[in-house]
Short mmCIF file of C-alpha atoms and ligand atoms in Angstrom, two decimals:
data_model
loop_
_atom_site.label_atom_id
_atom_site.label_comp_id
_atom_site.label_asym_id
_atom_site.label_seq_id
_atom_site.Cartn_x
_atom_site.Cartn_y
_atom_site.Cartn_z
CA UNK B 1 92.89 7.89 -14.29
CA UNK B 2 91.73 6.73 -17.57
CA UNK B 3 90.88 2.63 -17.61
CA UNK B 4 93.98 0.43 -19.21
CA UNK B 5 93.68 -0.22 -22.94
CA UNK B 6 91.93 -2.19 -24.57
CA UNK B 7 93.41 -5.74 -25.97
CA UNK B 8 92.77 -7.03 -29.68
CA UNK B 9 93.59 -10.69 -29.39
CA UNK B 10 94.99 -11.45 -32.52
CA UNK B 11 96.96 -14.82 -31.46
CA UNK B 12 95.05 -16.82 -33.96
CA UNK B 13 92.32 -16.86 -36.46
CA UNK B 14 92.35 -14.49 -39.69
CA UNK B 15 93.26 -11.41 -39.28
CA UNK B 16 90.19 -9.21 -40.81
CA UNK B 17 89.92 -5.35 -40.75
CA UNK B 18 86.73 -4.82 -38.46
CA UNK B 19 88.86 -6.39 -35.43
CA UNK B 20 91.58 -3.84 -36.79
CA UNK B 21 89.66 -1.14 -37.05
CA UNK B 22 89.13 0.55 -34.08
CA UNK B 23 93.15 0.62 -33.51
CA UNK B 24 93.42 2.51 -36.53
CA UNK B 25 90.69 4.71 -36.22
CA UNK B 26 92.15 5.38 -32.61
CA UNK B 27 95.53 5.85 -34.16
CA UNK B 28 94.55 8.26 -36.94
CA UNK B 29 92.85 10.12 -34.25
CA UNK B 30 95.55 10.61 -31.93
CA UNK B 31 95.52 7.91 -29.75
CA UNK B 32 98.51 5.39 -29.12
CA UNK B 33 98.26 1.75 -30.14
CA UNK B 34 100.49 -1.10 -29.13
CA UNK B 35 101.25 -3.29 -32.29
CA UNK B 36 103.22 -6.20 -33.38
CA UNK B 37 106.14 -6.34 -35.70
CA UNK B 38 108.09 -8.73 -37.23
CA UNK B 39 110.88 -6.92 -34.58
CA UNK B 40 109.49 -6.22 -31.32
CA UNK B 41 105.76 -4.62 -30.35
CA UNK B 42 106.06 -0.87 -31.34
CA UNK B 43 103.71 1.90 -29.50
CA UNK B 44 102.05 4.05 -32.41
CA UNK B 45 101.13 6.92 -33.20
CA UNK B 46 100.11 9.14 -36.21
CA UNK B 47 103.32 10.49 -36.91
CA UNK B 48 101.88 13.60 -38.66
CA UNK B 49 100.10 14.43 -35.19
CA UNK B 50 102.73 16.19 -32.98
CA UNK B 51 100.10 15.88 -29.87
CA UNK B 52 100.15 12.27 -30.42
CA UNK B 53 103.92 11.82 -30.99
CA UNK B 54 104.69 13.99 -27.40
CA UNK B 55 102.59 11.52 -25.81
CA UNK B 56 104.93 8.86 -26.95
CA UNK B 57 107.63 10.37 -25.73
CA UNK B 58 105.79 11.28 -22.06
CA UNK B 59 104.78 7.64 -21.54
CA UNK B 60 108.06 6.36 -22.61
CA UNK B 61 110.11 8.71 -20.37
CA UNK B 62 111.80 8.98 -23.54
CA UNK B 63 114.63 12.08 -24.05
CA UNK B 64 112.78 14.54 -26.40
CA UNK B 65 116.44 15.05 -28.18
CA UNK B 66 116.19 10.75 -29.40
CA UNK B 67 113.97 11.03 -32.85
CA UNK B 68 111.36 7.91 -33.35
CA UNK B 69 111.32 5.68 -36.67
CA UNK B 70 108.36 6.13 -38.56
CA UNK B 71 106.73 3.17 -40.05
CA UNK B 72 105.33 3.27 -43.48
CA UNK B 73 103.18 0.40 -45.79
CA UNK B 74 105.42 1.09 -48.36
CA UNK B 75 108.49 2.53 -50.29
CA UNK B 76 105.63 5.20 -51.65
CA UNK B 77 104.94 6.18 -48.22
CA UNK B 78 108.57 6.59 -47.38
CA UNK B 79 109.37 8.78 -50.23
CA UNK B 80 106.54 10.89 -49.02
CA UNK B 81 108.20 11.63 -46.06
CA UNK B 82 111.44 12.53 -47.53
CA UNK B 83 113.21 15.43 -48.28
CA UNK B 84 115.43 13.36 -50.51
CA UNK B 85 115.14 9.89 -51.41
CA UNK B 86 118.96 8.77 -53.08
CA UNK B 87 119.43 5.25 -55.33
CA UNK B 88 120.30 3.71 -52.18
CA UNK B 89 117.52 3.73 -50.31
CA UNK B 90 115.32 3.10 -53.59
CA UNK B 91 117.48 0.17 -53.39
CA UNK B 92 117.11 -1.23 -50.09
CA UNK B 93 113.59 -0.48 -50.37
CA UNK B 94 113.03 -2.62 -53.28
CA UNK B 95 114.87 -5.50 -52.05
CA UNK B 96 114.30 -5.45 -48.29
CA UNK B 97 111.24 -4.15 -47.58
CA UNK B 98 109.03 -5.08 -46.18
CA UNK B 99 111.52 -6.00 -43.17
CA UNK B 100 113.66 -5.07 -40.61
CA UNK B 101 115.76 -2.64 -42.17
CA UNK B 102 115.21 1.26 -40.90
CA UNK B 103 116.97 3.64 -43.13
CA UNK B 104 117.70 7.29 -42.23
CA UNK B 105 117.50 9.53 -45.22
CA UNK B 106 116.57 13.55 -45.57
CA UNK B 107 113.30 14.43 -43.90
CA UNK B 108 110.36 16.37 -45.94
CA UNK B 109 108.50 19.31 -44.82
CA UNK B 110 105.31 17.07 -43.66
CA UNK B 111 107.62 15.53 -40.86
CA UNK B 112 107.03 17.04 -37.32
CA UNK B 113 110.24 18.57 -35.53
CA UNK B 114 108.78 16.63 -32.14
CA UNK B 115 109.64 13.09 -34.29
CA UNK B 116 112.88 13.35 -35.38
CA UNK B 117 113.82 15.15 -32.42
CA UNK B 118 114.47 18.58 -34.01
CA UNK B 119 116.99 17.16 -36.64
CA UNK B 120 117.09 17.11 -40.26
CA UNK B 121 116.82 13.40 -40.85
CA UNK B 122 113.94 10.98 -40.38
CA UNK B 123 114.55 7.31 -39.65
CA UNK B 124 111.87 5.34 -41.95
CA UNK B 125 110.59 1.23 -42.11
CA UNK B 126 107.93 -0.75 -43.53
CA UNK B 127 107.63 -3.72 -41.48
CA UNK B 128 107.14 -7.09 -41.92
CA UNK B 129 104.45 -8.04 -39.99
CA UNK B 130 100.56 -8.46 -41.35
CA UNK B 131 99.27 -6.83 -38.44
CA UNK B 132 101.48 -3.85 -38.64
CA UNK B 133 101.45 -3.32 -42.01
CA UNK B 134 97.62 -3.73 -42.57
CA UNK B 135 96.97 -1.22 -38.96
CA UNK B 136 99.28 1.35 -40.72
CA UNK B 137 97.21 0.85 -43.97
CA UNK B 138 93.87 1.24 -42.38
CA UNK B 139 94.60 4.35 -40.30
CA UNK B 140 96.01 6.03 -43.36
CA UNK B 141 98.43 7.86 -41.86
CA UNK B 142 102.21 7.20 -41.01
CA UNK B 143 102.84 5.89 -37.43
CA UNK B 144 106.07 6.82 -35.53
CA UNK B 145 106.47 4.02 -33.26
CA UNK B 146 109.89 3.08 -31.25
CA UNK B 147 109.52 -0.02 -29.12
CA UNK B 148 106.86 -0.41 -26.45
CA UNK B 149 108.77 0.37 -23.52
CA UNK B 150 109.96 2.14 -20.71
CA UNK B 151 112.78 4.68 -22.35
CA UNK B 152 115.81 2.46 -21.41
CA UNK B 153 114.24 -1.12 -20.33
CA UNK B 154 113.89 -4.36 -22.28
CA UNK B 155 111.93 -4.64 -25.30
CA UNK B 156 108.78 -6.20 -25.55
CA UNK B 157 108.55 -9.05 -27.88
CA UNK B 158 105.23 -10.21 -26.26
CA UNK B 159 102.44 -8.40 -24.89
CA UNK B 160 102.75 -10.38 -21.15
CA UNK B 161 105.95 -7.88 -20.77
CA UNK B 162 104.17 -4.71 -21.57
CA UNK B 163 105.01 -2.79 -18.26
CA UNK B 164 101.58 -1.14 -16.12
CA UNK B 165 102.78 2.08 -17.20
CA UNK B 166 102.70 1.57 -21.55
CA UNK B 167 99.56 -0.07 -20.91
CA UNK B 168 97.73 2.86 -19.25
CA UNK B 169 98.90 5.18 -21.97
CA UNK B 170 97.54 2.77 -24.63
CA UNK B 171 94.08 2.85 -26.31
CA UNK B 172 94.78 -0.32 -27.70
CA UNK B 173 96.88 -3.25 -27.90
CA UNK B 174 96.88 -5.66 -30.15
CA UNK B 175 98.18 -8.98 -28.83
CA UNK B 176 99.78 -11.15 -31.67
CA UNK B 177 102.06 -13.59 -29.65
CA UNK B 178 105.67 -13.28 -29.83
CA UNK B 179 107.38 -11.68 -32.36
CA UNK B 180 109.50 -13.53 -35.35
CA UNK B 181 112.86 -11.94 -34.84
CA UNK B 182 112.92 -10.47 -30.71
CA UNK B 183 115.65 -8.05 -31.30
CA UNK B 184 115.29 -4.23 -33.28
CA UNK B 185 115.49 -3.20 -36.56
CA UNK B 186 119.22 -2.75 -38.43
CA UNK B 187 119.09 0.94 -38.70
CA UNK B 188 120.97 2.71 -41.77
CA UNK B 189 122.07 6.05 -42.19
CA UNK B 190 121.79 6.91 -45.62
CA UNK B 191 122.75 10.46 -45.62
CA UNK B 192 126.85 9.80 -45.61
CA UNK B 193 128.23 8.31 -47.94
CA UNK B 194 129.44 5.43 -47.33
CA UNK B 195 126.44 4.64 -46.02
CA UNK B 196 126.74 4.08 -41.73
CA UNK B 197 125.69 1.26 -39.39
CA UNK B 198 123.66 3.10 -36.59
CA UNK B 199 122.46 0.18 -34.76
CA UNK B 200 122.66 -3.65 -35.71
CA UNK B 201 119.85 -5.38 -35.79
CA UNK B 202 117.55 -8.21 -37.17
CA UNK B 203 118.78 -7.73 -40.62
CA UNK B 204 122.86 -8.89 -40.95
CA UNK B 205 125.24 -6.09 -42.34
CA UNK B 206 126.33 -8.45 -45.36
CA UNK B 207 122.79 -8.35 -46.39
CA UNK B 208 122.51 -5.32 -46.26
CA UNK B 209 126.23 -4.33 -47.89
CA UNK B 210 125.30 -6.80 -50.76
CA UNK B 211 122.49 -4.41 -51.37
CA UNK B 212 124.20 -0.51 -50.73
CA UNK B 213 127.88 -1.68 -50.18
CA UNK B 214 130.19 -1.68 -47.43
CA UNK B 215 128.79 -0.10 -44.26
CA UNK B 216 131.17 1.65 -42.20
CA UNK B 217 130.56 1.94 -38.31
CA UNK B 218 128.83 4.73 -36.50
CA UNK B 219 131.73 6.54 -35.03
CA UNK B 220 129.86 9.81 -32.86
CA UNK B 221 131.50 10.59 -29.73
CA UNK B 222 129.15 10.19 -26.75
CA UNK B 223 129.70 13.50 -25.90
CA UNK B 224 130.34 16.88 -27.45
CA UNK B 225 129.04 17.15 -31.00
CA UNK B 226 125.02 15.40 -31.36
CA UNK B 227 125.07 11.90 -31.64
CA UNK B 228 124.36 10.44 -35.05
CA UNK B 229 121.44 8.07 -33.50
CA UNK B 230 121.36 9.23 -29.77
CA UNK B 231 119.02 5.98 -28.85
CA UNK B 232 122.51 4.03 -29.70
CA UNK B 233 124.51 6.13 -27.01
CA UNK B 234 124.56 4.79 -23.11
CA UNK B 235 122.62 1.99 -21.62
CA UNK B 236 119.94 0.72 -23.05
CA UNK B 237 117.82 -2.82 -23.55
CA UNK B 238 118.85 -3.58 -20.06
CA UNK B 239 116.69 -5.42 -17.32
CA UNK B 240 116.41 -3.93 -13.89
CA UNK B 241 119.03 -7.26 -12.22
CA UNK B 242 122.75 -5.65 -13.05
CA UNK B 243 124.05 -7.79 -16.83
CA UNK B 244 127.64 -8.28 -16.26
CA UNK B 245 129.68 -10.06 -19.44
CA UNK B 246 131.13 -13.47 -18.90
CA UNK B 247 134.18 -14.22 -21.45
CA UNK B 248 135.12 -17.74 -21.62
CA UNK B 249 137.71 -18.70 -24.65
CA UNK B 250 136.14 -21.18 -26.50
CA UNK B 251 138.62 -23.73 -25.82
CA UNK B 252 138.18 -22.99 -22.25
CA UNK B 253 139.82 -25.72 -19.83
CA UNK B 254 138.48 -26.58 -17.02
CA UNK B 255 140.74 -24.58 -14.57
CA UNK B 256 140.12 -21.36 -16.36
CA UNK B 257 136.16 -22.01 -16.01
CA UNK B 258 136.90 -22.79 -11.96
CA UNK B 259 138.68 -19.33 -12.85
CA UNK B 260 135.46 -17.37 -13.68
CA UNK B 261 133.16 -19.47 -11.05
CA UNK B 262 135.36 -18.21 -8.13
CA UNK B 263 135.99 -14.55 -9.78
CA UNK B 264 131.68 -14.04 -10.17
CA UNK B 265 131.12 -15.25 -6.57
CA UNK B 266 134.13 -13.36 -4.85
CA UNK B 267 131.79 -10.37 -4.41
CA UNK B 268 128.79 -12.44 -3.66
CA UNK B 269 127.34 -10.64 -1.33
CA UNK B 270 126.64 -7.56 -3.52
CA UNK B 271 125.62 -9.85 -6.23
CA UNK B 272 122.17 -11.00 -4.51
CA UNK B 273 120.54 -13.81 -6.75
CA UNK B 274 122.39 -14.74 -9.47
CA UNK B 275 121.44 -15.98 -13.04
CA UNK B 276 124.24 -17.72 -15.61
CA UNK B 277 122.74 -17.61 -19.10
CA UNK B 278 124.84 -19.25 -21.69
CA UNK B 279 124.75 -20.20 -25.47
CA UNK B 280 127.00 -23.53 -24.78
CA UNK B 281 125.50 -26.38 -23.22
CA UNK B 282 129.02 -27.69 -22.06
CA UNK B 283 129.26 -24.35 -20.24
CA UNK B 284 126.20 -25.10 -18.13
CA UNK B 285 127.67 -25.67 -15.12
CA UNK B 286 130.58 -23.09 -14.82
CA UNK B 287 128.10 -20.92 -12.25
CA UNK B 288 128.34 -23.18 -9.19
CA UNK B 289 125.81 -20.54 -6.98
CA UNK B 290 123.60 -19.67 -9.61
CA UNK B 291 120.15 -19.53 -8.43
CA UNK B 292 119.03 -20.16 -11.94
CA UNK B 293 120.57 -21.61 -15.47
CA UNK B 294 119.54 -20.74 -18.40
CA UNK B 295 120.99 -22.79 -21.68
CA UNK B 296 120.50 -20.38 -24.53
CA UNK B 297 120.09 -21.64 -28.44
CA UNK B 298 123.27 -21.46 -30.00
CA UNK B 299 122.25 -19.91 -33.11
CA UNK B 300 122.38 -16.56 -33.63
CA UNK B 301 119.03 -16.15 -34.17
CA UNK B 302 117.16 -18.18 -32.22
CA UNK B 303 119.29 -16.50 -29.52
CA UNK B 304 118.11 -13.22 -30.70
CA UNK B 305 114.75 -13.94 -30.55
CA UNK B 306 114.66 -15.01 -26.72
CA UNK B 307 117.23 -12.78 -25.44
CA UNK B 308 114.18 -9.83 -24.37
CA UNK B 309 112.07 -12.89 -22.80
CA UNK B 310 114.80 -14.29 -20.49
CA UNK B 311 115.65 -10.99 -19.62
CA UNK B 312 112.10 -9.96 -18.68
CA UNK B 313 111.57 -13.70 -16.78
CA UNK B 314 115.07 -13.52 -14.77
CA UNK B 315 113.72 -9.92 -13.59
CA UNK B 316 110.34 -11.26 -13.03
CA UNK B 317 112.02 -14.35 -10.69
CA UNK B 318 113.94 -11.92 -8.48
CA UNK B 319 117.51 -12.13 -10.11
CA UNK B 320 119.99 -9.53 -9.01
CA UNK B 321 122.22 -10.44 -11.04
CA UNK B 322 122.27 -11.90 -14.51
CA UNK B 323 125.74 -13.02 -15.29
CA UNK B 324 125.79 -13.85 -19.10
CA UNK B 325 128.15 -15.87 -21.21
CA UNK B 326 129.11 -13.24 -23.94
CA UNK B 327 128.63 -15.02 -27.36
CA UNK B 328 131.79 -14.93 -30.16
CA UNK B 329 132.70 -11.78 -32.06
CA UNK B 330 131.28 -13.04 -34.96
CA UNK B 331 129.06 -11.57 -37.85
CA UNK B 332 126.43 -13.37 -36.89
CA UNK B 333 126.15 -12.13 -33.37
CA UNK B 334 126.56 -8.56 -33.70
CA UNK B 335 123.29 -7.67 -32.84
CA UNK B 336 123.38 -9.98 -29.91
CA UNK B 337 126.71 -8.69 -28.62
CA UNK B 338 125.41 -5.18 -29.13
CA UNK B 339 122.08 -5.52 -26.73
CA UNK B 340 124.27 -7.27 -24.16
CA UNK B 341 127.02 -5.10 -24.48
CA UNK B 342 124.45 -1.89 -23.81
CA UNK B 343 122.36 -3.93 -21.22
CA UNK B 344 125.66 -4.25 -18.87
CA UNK B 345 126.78 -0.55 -19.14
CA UNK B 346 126.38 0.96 -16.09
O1 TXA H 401 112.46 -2.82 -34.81
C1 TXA H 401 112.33 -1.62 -34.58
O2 TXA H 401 113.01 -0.74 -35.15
C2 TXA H 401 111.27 -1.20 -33.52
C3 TXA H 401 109.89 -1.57 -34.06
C4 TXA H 401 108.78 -1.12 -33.14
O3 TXA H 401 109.74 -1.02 -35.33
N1 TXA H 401 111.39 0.18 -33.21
C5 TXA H 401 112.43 0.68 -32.49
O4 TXA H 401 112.35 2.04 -32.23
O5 TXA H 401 113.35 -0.01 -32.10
P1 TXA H 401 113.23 2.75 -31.09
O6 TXA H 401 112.70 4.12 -31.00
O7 TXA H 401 113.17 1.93 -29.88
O8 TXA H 401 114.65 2.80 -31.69
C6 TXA H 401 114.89 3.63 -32.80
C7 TXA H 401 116.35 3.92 -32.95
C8 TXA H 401 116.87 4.78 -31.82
O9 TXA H 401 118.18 4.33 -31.51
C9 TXA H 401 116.89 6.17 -32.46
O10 TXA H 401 117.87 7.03 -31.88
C10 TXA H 401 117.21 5.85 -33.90
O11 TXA H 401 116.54 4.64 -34.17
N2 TXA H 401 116.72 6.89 -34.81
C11 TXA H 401 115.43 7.26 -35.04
N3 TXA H 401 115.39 8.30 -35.91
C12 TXA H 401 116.65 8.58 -36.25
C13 TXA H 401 117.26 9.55 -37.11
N4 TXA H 401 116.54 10.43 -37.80
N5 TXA H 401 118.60 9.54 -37.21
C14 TXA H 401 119.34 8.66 -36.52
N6 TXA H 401 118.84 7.71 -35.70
C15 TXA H 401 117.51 7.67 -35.57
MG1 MG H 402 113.78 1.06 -28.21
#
């Protein structure tokens, strides 16, 4: 077997393109390159090299039917790739790129079937990230890249929790430290009009419906007809301990807290180790038995950008179970919501 990749510490100091380059060259060349974004670390490749892109796919485990976002320096290079490029996405290009906004519109002829999984769409983004966007730059070509993981598992946001397996497929990662945001990119679908919500994400829907208008919901059955985003169907972001959802109203008394202590340990046995995560400090204690308690930050964000890390650490420590306080159903935790709600599906 081929040696593990090799890392490109890029933690601190200035960021200049020799250290860069061999990534890129590796990239335009067919190899696959772990990368930061301003999201979570992608594995690249040149998306205009089907051989490349399939190996994506093999070392992800990844269903060949689930199409990959391709990432782009800029709204030129998107328009490059597309068949059609409407006002909207000119739009949301102008005002939110570069950033964590993905937008789906009509794919060009140059785009391989093998990335956008045989359909006639192709799911585009310029990130936000230095690293990323001067890699994609340097290698000159477009790099499909979904997140650096195991088809199904947690997202990396840091290089520590790049599994054995993405690591032997790499050529190269580059190690920037954790990333800004921790959860995906908001992807759009551009191609409907009104424009559709495929998967929340680190960019809020009311900044992105202040750009395009209101968003309506992505509404595909899970089965019959193709999903409109199959990565969005079934479970998904979810650690290897079983996520179950913890609702407590948030003028919870006391009895109805004893309520969900005694309800989470009645089947104790099955549960093995237990975790209680929650956003509320005052909620800290409501897991008598947990083997570990994590207090969450209560802000949206902030929550966002540990959620992956906890997930990966509670794994890591031997947690069965990670029992999690479900945050409001608010705006400003749809994304959260949404990665808990698809790590606890069974
Ligand atoms: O933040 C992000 O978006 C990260 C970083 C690395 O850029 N990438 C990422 O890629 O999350 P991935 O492959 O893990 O998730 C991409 C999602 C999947 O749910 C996929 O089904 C959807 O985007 N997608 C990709 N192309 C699509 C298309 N043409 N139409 C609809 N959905 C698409
Ligand atoms: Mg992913």
């Amino acid at each position: 077997m081929r040696a593990d990749a090799t890392i490109i510490p890029c933690v601190s100091g200035p960021l200049d393109d020799d250290t860069l380059m061999p990534a890129a060259l590796a990239l335009r060349e067919g190899g696959l390159v772990v990368f930061p974004t301003e999201t979570v670390y992608g594995l690249g490749a040149n998306a205009l090299d089907p051989h490349a892109v399939r190996r994506i796919f093999t070392a992800k485990g990844r269903p060949a039917g689930n199409p990959l976002i391709v990432h782009v320096p800029n709204a030129e290079g998107a328009r490059a790739l597309a068949g059609h490029w409407p006002e909207t996405a000119a739009a949301l290009a102008e005002q939110m790129w570069p950033g964590p906004v993905t937008i789906v519109v009509q794919r060009g002829p140059s785009v391989p079937d093998i990335v956008t999984g045989g359909g006639p769409t192709v799911a585009l983004r310029c990130p936000d990230h230095p690293i990323a966007r001067r890699l994609i730059e340097l290698a000159g070509v477009p790099v499909a890249a979904p997140s650096a993981n195991v088809s199904g598992s947690v997202s990396p946001t840091r290089v520590e929790h790049l599994c054995p397996r993405i690591r032997a497929a790499s050529e190269y990662i580059i190690d920037a430290g954790p990333c800004e945001y921790g959860l995906e990119s908001t992807v759009i679908d551009l191609t409907v009009t009104p424009p559709t919500l495929l998967r929340p994400g680190a960019m809020s829907r009311a900044s992105i419906a202040a750009v395009v208008g209101p968003l309506s919901d992505d509404r595909s059955p899970s089965g019959g007809s193709p999903a409109r985003s199959p990565g969005t169907q079934g479970k998904h972001y979810a650690p290897r301990a079983e996520v179950i959802l913890v609702e407590i109203p948030a003028s919870g008394e006391a009895h109805c807290r004893r309520g969900i202590n005694d309800h989470l340990l009645r089947d104790r046995d099955q549960r093995g180790k237990i975790a209680w995560v929650t956003h509320d400090p005052e909620c800290e204690e409501v897991l008598s038995a947990a083997a570990s308690v994590i207090v969450m930050p209560s802000s949206p964000c902030a929550y966002g950008r540990r959620l992956y890390a906890v997930l990966q650490e509670l794994d890591a420590a031997g947690m069965e179970t990670i029992a999690v306080h479900l945050p409001p159903d608010t705006p400003e935790w749809e994304a959260v919501r949404d990665r808990l709600r698809r790590a606890a599906l069974r």
